[in-house]
């Protein structure tokens, strides 16, 4: 009926943070041009969300809490270090 339109686009990037800033800006400019023309313009998808930054302090707190739980569970410092060391080696 001429009231709605849908357009799809795909950025040539494996991860949202790999999208070139100039490509993202071109998309945002095109969206603004549509808004300026009186069209409601929306975009969604992983590339349209801000990147989530994880602070290293949260990781340190998580490992510390995990270690305390392991010490309580196993009742031994040596036995508690083994899963932590295995996890760190697995990540590296």
GROMACS .gro file of N, CA and C in nm:
model
  276
    1UNK      N    1   0.082  -0.120   0.000
    1UNK     CA    2   0.000   0.000   0.000
    1UNK      C    3   0.086   0.126   0.000
    2UNK      N    4   0.219   0.112  -0.009
    2UNK     CA    5   0.306   0.227  -0.020
    2UNK      C    6   0.340   0.296   0.110
    3UNK      N    7   0.302   0.238   0.223
    3UNK     CA    8   0.329   0.304   0.350
    3UNK      C    9   0.453   0.250   0.420
    4UNK      N   10   0.497   0.133   0.384
    4UNK     CA   11   0.609   0.070   0.453
    4UNK      C   12   0.714   0.024   0.353
    5UNK      N   13   0.836   0.030   0.394
    5UNK     CA   14   0.944  -0.021   0.313
    5UNK      C   15   1.048  -0.087   0.402
    6UNK      N   16   1.108  -0.191   0.351
    6UNK     CA   17   1.212  -0.262   0.426
    6UNK      C   18   1.333  -0.276   0.336
    7UNK      N   19   1.447  -0.252   0.395
    7UNK     CA   20   1.572  -0.269   0.323
    7UNK      C   21   1.666  -0.349   0.411
    8UNK      N   22   1.741  -0.437   0.351
    8UNK     CA   23   1.839  -0.514   0.428
    8UNK      C   24   1.979  -0.478   0.379
    9UNK      N   25   2.073  -0.489   0.469
    9UNK     CA   26   2.212  -0.464   0.434
    9UNK      C   27   2.300  -0.552   0.521
   10UNK      N   28   2.416  -0.583   0.472
   10UNK     CA   29   2.511  -0.666   0.546
   10UNK      C   30   2.648  -0.603   0.532
   11UNK      N   31   2.712  -0.580   0.644
   11UNK     CA   32   2.849  -0.530   0.641
   11UNK      C   33   2.943  -0.649   0.617
   12UNK      N   34   3.049  -0.624   0.544
   12UNK     CA   35   3.148  -0.728   0.517
   12UNK      C   36   3.248  -0.732   0.634
   13UNK      N   37   3.200  -0.788   0.746
   13UNK     CA   38   3.284  -0.796   0.866
   13UNK      C   39   3.240  -0.918   0.946
   14UNK      N   40   3.337  -0.986   1.004
   14UNK     CA   41   3.305  -1.105   1.085
   14UNK      C   42   3.246  -1.066   1.220
   15UNK      N   43   3.294  -0.958   1.278
   15UNK     CA   44   3.249  -0.912   1.409
   15UNK      C   45   3.205  -0.766   1.397
   16UNK      N   46   3.107  -0.726   1.479
   16UNK     CA   47   3.062  -0.587   1.472
   16UNK      C   48   3.173  -0.484   1.491
   17UNK      N   49   3.271  -0.514   1.575
   17UNK     CA   50   3.380  -0.419   1.597
   17UNK      C   51   3.474  -0.409   1.477
   18UNK      N   52   3.460  -0.501   1.380
   18UNK     CA   53   3.543  -0.497   1.260
   18UNK      C   54   3.487  -0.405   1.152
   19UNK      N   55   3.369  -0.347   1.173
   19UNK     CA   56   3.308  -0.258   1.074
   19UNK      C   57   3.390  -0.130   1.068
   20UNK      N   58   3.426  -0.093   0.947
   20UNK     CA   59   3.505   0.028   0.928
   20UNK      C   60   3.424   0.150   0.972
   21UNK      N   61   3.484   0.242   1.046
   21UNK     CA   62   3.411   0.360   1.094
   21UNK      C   63   3.347   0.441   0.981
   22UNK      N   64   3.416   0.451   0.866
   22UNK     CA   65   3.357   0.529   0.756
   22UNK      C   66   3.234   0.460   0.697
   23UNK      N   67   3.231   0.327   0.699
   23UNK     CA   68   3.112   0.255   0.653
   23UNK      C   69   2.995   0.275   0.749
   24UNK      N   70   3.023   0.271   0.878
   24UNK     CA   71   2.918   0.295   0.976
   24UNK      C   72   2.865   0.437   0.965
   25UNK      N   73   2.956   0.532   0.944
   25UNK     CA   74   2.914   0.671   0.930
   25UNK      C   75   2.829   0.690   0.805
   26UNK      N   76   2.863   0.623   0.696
   26UNK     CA   77   2.784   0.632   0.573
   26UNK      C   78   2.642   0.581   0.597
   27UNK      N   79   2.630   0.472   0.671
   27UNK     CA   80   2.497   0.420   0.704
   27UNK      C   81   2.419   0.519   0.790
   28UNK      N   82   2.484   0.573   0.893
   28UNK     CA   83   2.417   0.669   0.981
   28UNK      C   84   2.376   0.795   0.904
   29UNK      N   85   2.459   0.839   0.810
   29UNK     CA   86   2.424   0.956   0.727
   29UNK      C   87   2.303   0.926   0.639
   30UNK      N   88   2.299   0.805   0.581
   30UNK     CA   89   2.184   0.767   0.497
   30UNK      C   90   2.056   0.759   0.580
   31UNK      N   91   2.069   0.707   0.701
   31UNK     CA   92   1.952   0.701   0.789
   31UNK      C   93   1.904   0.842   0.825
   32UNK      N   94   1.996   0.933   0.851
   32UNK     CA   95   1.959   1.070   0.885
   32UNK      C   96   1.894   1.139   0.767
   33UNK      N   97   1.943   1.112   0.646
   33UNK     CA   98   1.882   1.171   0.526
   33UNK      C   99   1.737   1.126   0.513
   34UNK      N  100   1.711   1.000   0.544
   34UNK     CA  101   1.572   0.952   0.541
   34UNK      C  102   1.487   1.020   0.646
   35UNK      N  103   1.541   1.037   0.764
   35UNK     CA  104   1.467   1.106   0.871
   35UNK      C  105   1.438   1.252   0.833
   36UNK      N  106   1.537   1.316   0.770
   36UNK     CA  107   1.519   1.454   0.727
   36UNK      C  108   1.409   1.466   0.622
   37UNK      N  109   1.388   1.357   0.546
   37UNK     CA  110   1.282   1.355   0.444
   37UNK      C  111   1.147   1.317   0.503
   38UNK      N  112   1.143   1.295   0.634
   38UNK     CA  113   1.016   1.264   0.699
   38UNK      C  114   0.985   1.115   0.708
   39UNK      N  115   1.085   1.033   0.686
   39UNK     CA  116   1.066   0.888   0.691
   39UNK      C  117   1.117   0.837   0.826
   40UNK      N  118   1.041   0.747   0.886
   40UNK     CA  119   1.088   0.685   1.010
   40UNK      C  120   1.189   0.576   0.971
   41UNK      N  121   1.311   0.592   1.016
   41UNK     CA  122   1.420   0.501   0.979
   41UNK      C  123   1.473   0.434   1.104
   42UNK      N  124   1.482   0.302   1.101
   42UNK     CA  125   1.538   0.225   1.211
   42UNK      C  126   1.635   0.123   1.155
   43UNK      N  127   1.731   0.084   1.235
   43UNK     CA  128   1.825  -0.022   1.198
   43UNK      C  129   1.849  -0.107   1.321
   44UNK      N  130   1.865  -0.236   1.299
   44UNK     CA  131   1.891  -0.325   1.412
   44UNK      C  132   1.992  -0.430   1.370
   45UNK      N  133   2.041  -0.502   1.468
   45UNK     CA  134   2.139  -0.606   1.442
   45UNK      C  135   2.261  -0.585   1.529
   46UNK      N  136   2.351  -0.682   1.528
   46UNK     CA  137   2.468  -0.674   1.616
   46UNK      C  138   2.556  -0.553   1.589
   47UNK      N  139   2.566  -0.511   1.465
   47UNK     CA  140   2.652  -0.398   1.431
   47UNK      C  141   2.597  -0.264   1.477
   48UNK      N  142   2.471  -0.259   1.511
   48UNK     CA  143   2.409  -0.133   1.551
   48UNK      C  144   2.412  -0.112   1.702
   49UNK      N  145   2.462  -0.209   1.775
   49UNK     CA  146   2.469  -0.198   1.920
   49UNK      C  147   2.608  -0.152   1.961
   50UNK      N  148   2.619  -0.071   2.065
   50UNK     CA  149   2.752  -0.032   2.110
   50UNK      C  150   2.829  -0.152   2.164
   51UNK      N  151   2.959  -0.150   2.147
   51UNK     CA  152   3.043  -0.260   2.195
   51UNK      C  153   3.041  -0.264   2.347
   52UNK      N  154   3.036  -0.382   2.400
   52UNK     CA  155   3.035  -0.400   2.544
   52UNK      C  156   3.179  -0.414   2.591
   53UNK      N  157   3.217  -0.328   2.681
   53UNK     CA  158   3.351  -0.333   2.738
   53UNK      C  159   3.345  -0.405   2.873
   54UNK      N  160   3.428  -0.505   2.890
   54UNK     CA  161   3.434  -0.578   3.017
   54UNK      C  162   3.558  -0.531   3.091
   55UNK      N  163   3.536  -0.480   3.208
   55UNK     CA  164   3.649  -0.430   3.288
   55UNK      C  165   3.727  -0.548   3.345
   56UNK      N  166   3.859  -0.540   3.344
   56UNK     CA  167   3.939  -0.650   3.398
   56UNK      C  168   3.912  -0.676   3.546
   57UNK      N  169   3.863  -0.576   3.617
   57UNK     CA  170   3.836  -0.597   3.760
   57UNK      C  171   3.727  -0.701   3.781
   58UNK      N  172   3.629  -0.707   3.690
   58UNK     CA  173   3.523  -0.807   3.706
   58UNK      C  174   3.578  -0.948   3.688
   59UNK      N  175   3.675  -0.963   3.599
   59UNK     CA  176   3.737  -1.095   3.581
   59UNK      C  177   3.817  -1.135   3.705
   60UNK      N  178   3.888  -1.040   3.762
   60UNK     CA  179   3.966  -1.068   3.883
   60UNK      C  180   3.874  -1.107   3.998
   61UNK      N  181   3.765  -1.033   4.013
   61UNK     CA  182   3.668  -1.065   4.118
   61UNK      C  183   3.609  -1.204   4.096
   62UNK      N  184   3.576  -1.237   3.971
   62UNK     CA  185   3.519  -1.369   3.940
   62UNK      C  186   3.614  -1.482   3.972
   63UNK      N  187   3.741  -1.468   3.936
   63UNK     CA  188   3.840  -1.573   3.965
   63UNK      C  189   3.861  -1.585   4.116
   64UNK      N  190   3.862  -1.473   4.185
   64UNK     CA  191   3.880  -1.476   4.331
   64UNK      C  192   3.764  -1.548   4.400
   65UNK      N  193   3.643  -1.514   4.360
   65UNK     CA  194   3.525  -1.580   4.419
   65UNK      C  195   3.527  -1.729   4.385
   66UNK      N  196   3.561  -1.763   4.260
   66UNK     CA  197   3.569  -1.904   4.222
   66UNK      C  198   3.672  -1.978   4.306
   67UNK      N  199   3.786  -1.915   4.330
   67UNK     CA  200   3.890  -1.977   4.411
   67UNK      C  201   3.842  -2.001   4.554
   68UNK      N  202   3.773  -1.903   4.610
   68UNK     CA  203   3.722  -1.919   4.747
   68UNK      C  204   3.621  -2.033   4.754
   69UNK      N  205   3.534  -2.041   4.655
   69UNK     CA  206   3.436  -2.150   4.652
   69UNK      C  207   3.507  -2.284   4.639
   70UNK      N  208   3.612  -2.291   4.557
   70UNK     CA  209   3.686  -2.416   4.541
   70UNK      C  210   3.759  -2.455   4.670
   71UNK      N  211   3.814  -2.357   4.741
   71UNK     CA  212   3.882  -2.387   4.867
   71UNK      C  213   3.782  -2.446   4.966
   72UNK      N  214   3.665  -2.385   4.974
   72UNK     CA  215   3.562  -2.435   5.066
   72UNK      C  216   3.516  -2.575   5.024
   73UNK      N  217   3.497  -2.593   4.893
   73UNK     CA  218   3.448  -2.722   4.843
   73UNK      C  219   3.550  -2.833   4.860
   74UNK      N  220   3.674  -2.807   4.818
   74UNK     CA  221   3.776  -2.911   4.823
   74UNK      C  222   3.846  -2.919   4.958
   75UNK      N  223   3.844  -2.813   5.034
   75UNK     CA  224   3.908  -2.812   5.165
   75UNK      C  225   4.060  -2.811   5.159
   76UNK      N  226   4.114  -2.773   5.044
   76UNK     CA  227   4.259  -2.774   5.028
   76UNK      C  228   4.298  -2.666   4.927
   77UNK      N  229   4.406  -2.592   4.961
   77UNK     CA  230   4.454  -2.489   4.868
   77UNK      C  231   4.510  -2.551   4.740
   78UNK      N  232   4.585  -2.660   4.755
   78UNK     CA  233   4.646  -2.725   4.638
   78UNK      C  234   4.540  -2.776   4.543
   79UNK      N  235   4.439  -2.842   4.596
   79UNK     CA  236   4.332  -2.895   4.511
   79UNK      C  237   4.251  -2.782   4.447
   80UNK      N  238   4.246  -2.668   4.510
   80UNK     CA  239   4.171  -2.555   4.455
   80UNK      C  240   4.246  -2.486   4.342
   81UNK      N  241   4.378  -2.488   4.347
   81UNK     CA  242   4.456  -2.425   4.241
   81UNK      C  243   4.447  -2.501   4.109
   82UNK      N  244   4.431  -2.631   4.114
   82UNK     CA  245   4.433  -2.711   3.992
   82UNK      C  246   4.327  -2.668   3.890
   83UNK      N  247   4.198  -2.653   3.925
   83UNK     CA  248   4.100  -2.609   3.825
   83UNK      C  249   4.128  -2.467   3.774
   84UNK      N  250   4.176  -2.380   3.861
   84UNK     CA  251   4.206  -2.243   3.820
   84UNK      C  252   4.322  -2.242   3.720
   85UNK      N  253   4.428  -2.315   3.751
   85UNK     CA  254   4.544  -2.322   3.661
   85UNK      C  255   4.504  -2.386   3.528
   86UNK      N  256   4.425  -2.492   3.534
   86UNK     CA  257   4.380  -2.558   3.411
   86UNK      C  258   4.300  -2.461   3.324
   87UNK      N  259   4.213  -2.382   3.385
   87UNK     CA  260   4.133  -2.285   3.310
   87UNK      C  261   4.220  -2.177   3.247
   88UNK      N  262   4.318  -2.127   3.321
   88UNK     CA  263   4.407  -2.023   3.268
   88UNK      C  264   4.489  -2.078   3.152
   89UNK      N  265   4.542  -2.200   3.168
   89UNK     CA  266   4.621  -2.261   3.060
   89UNK      C  267   4.532  -2.286   2.938
   90UNK      N  268   4.407  -2.325   2.960
   90UNK     CA  269   4.315  -2.347   2.849
   90UNK      C  270   4.284  -2.220   2.772
   91UNK      N  271   4.281  -2.108   2.840
   91UNK     CA  272   4.254  -1.980   2.773
   91UNK      C  273   4.375  -1.934   2.693
   92UNK      N  274   4.492  -1.956   2.749
   92UNK     CA  275   4.616  -1.912   2.682
   92UNK      C  276   4.642  -2.004   2.566
   0.00000   0.00000   0.00000
